[in-house]
CSV table of C-alpha atoms in Angstrom, one decimal:
chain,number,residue,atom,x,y,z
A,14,UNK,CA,3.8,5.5,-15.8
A,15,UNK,CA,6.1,8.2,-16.4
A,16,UNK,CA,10.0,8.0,-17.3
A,17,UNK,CA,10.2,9.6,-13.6
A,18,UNK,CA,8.4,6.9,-12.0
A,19,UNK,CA,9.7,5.8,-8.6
A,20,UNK,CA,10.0,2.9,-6.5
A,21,UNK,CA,8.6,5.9,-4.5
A,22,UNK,CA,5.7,5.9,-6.7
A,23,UNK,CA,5.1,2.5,-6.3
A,24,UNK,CA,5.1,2.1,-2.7
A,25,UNK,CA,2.7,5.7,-2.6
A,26,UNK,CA,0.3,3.5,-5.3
A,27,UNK,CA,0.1,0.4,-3.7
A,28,UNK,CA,-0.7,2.0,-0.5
A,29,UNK,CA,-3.3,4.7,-2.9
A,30,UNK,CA,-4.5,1.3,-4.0
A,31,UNK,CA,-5.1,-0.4,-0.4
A,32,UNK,CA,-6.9,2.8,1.1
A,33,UNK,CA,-9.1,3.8,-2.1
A,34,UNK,CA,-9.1,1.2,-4.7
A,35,UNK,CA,-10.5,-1.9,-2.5
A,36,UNK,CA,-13.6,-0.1,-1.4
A,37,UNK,CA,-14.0,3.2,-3.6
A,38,UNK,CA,-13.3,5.2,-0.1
A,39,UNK,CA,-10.5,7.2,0.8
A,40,UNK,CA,-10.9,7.5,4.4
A,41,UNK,CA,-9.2,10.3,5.9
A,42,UNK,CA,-7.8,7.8,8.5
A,43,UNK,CA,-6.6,5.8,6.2
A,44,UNK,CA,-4.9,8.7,3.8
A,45,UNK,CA,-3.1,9.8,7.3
A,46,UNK,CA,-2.2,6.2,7.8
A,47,UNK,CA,-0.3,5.9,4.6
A,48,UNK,CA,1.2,9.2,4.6
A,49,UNK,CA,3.0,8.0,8.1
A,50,UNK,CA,4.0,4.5,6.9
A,51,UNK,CA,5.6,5.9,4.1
A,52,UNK,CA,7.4,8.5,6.0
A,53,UNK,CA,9.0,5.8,8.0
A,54,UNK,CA,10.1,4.3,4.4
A,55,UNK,CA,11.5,8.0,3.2
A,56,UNK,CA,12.0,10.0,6.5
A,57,UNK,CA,14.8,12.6,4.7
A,58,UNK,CA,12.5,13.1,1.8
A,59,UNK,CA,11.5,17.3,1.8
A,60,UNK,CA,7.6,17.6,1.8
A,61,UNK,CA,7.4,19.3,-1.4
A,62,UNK,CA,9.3,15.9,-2.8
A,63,UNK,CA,6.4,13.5,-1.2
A,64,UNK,CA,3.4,16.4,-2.7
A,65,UNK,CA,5.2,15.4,-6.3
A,66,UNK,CA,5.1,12.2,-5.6
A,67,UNK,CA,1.7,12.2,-4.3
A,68,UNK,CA,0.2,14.4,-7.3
A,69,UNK,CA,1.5,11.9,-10.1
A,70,UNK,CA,-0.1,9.1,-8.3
A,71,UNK,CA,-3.0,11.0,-8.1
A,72,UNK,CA,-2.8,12.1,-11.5
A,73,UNK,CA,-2.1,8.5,-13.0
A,74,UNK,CA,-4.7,6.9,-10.2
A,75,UNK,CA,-7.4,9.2,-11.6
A,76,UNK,CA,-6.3,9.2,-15.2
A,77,UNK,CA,-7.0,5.2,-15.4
A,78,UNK,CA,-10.9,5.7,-15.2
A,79,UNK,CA,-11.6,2.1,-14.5
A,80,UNK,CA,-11.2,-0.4,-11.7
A,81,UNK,CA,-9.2,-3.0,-13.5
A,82,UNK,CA,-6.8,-0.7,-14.8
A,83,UNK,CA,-6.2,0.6,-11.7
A,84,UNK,CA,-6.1,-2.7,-10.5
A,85,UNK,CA,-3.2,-3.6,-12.9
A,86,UNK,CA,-1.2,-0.6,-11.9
A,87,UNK,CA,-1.5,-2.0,-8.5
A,88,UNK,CA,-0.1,-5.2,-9.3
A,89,UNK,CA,2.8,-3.6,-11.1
A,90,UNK,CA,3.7,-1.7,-8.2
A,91,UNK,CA,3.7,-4.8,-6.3
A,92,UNK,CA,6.3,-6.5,-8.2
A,93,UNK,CA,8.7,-3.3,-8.6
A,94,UNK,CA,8.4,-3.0,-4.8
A,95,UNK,CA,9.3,-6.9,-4.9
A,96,UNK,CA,12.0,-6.5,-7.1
A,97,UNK,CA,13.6,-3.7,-5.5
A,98,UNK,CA,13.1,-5.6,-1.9
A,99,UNK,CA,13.6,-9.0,-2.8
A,100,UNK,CA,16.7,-10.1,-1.2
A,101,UNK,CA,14.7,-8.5,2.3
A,102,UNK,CA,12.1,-10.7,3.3
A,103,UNK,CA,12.0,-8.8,6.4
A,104,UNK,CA,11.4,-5.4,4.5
A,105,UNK,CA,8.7,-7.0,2.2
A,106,UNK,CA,6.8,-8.1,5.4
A,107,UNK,CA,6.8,-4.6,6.5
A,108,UNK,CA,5.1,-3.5,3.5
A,109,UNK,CA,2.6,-5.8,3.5
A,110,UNK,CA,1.7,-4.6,7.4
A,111,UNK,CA,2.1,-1.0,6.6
A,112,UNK,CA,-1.4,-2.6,4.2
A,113,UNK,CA,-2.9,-3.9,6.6
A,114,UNK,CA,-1.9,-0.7,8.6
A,115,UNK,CA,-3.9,1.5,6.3
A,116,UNK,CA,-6.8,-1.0,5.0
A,117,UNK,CA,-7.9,-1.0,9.3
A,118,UNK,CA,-7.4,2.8,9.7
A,119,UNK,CA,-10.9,3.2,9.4
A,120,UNK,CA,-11.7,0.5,11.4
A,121,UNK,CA,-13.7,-2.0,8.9
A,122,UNK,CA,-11.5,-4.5,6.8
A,123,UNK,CA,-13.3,-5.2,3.6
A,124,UNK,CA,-13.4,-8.0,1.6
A,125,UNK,CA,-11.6,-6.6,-1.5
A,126,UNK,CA,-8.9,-5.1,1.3
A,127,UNK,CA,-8.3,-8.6,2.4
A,128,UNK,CA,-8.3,-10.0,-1.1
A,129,UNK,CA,-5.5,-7.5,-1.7
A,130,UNK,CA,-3.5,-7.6,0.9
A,131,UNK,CA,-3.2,-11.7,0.7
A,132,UNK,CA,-2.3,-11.1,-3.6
A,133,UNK,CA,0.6,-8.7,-2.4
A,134,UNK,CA,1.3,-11.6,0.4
A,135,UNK,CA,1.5,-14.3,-2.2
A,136,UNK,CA,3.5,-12.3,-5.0
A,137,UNK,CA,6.3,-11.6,-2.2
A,138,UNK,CA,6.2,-15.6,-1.1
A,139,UNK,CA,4.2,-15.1,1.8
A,140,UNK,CA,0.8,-16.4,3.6
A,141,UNK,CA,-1.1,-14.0,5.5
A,142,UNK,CA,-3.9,-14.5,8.0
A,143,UNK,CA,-5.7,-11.6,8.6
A,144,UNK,CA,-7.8,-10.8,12.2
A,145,UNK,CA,-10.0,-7.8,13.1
A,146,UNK,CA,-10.6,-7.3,16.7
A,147,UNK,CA,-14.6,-6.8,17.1
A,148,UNK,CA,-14.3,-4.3,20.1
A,149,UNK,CA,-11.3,-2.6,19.0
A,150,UNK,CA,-11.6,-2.7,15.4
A,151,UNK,CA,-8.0,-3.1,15.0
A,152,UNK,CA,-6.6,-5.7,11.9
A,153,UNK,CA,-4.0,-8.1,12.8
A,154,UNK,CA,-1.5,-9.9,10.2
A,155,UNK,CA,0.2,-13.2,10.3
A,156,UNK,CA,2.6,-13.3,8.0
A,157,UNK,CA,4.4,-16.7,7.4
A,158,UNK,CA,6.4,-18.2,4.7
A,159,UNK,CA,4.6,-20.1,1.7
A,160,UNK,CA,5.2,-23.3,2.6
């Protein structure tokens, strides 16, 4: 990660991670998913400032060749999102839904998706239960305190 690296960044890779990484799909549901849920995070930021964004992610996503690395650069982004949020509890739930937002965008909630979405749950010091409507498709989250 660059000099220039972002919490930005981070939230654009986690949410990269959730929508790509998890089931070697980008889903153009999901891309448009995570593209709104991060607008609600930056709403004043200019469109060529979110392309920038967007391309260095790329760049380092597809730069990292292998699952586990990419994996790893996940997991970073989860704990600089944690540190910059961490006095939010509220805020940290929010990110972990805007996941579960964008893993059911295409309507299927894989197994890796899941297993994802609970390790960010656990490294911000929360349970999640996850439910996926047959008919509708849809992906709930419970979020609760780790007890």
């Amino acid at each position: 990660m660059s000099s220039d690296w972002s919490y930005a960044h981070d939230l654009v890779n986690m949410y990269l991670g959730i929508a790509q990484l998890a089931d070697n799909d980008l889903a153009e549901e999901e891309e448009r998913t995570f593209t709104e849920k991060f607008r609600e995070w930056m709403p004043h930021m200019r469109e060529e400032e979110f392309e920038g964004i967007w391309k260095d992610v790329r760049a380092l996503y597809d730069s990292l060749g292998s699952k586990d690395n990419r994996y790893a650069v996940y997991l970073q982004s989860i704990l600089n999102v944690a540190q910059l949020l961490g006095d939010s509890p509220d805020q940290l739930k929010y990110v972990i839904r805007d996941l579960v937002s964008i893993a059911g965008a295409d309507g299927v909630l894989h197994d890796n998706e899941a297993t994802m979405i609970k390790a960010t749950a656990v490294a911000y010091g929360f349970d999640v239960s996850l439910e996926q409507d047959e008919e509708t498709g849809v992906v709930k989250a419970l979020v609760a305190e780790r007890e």
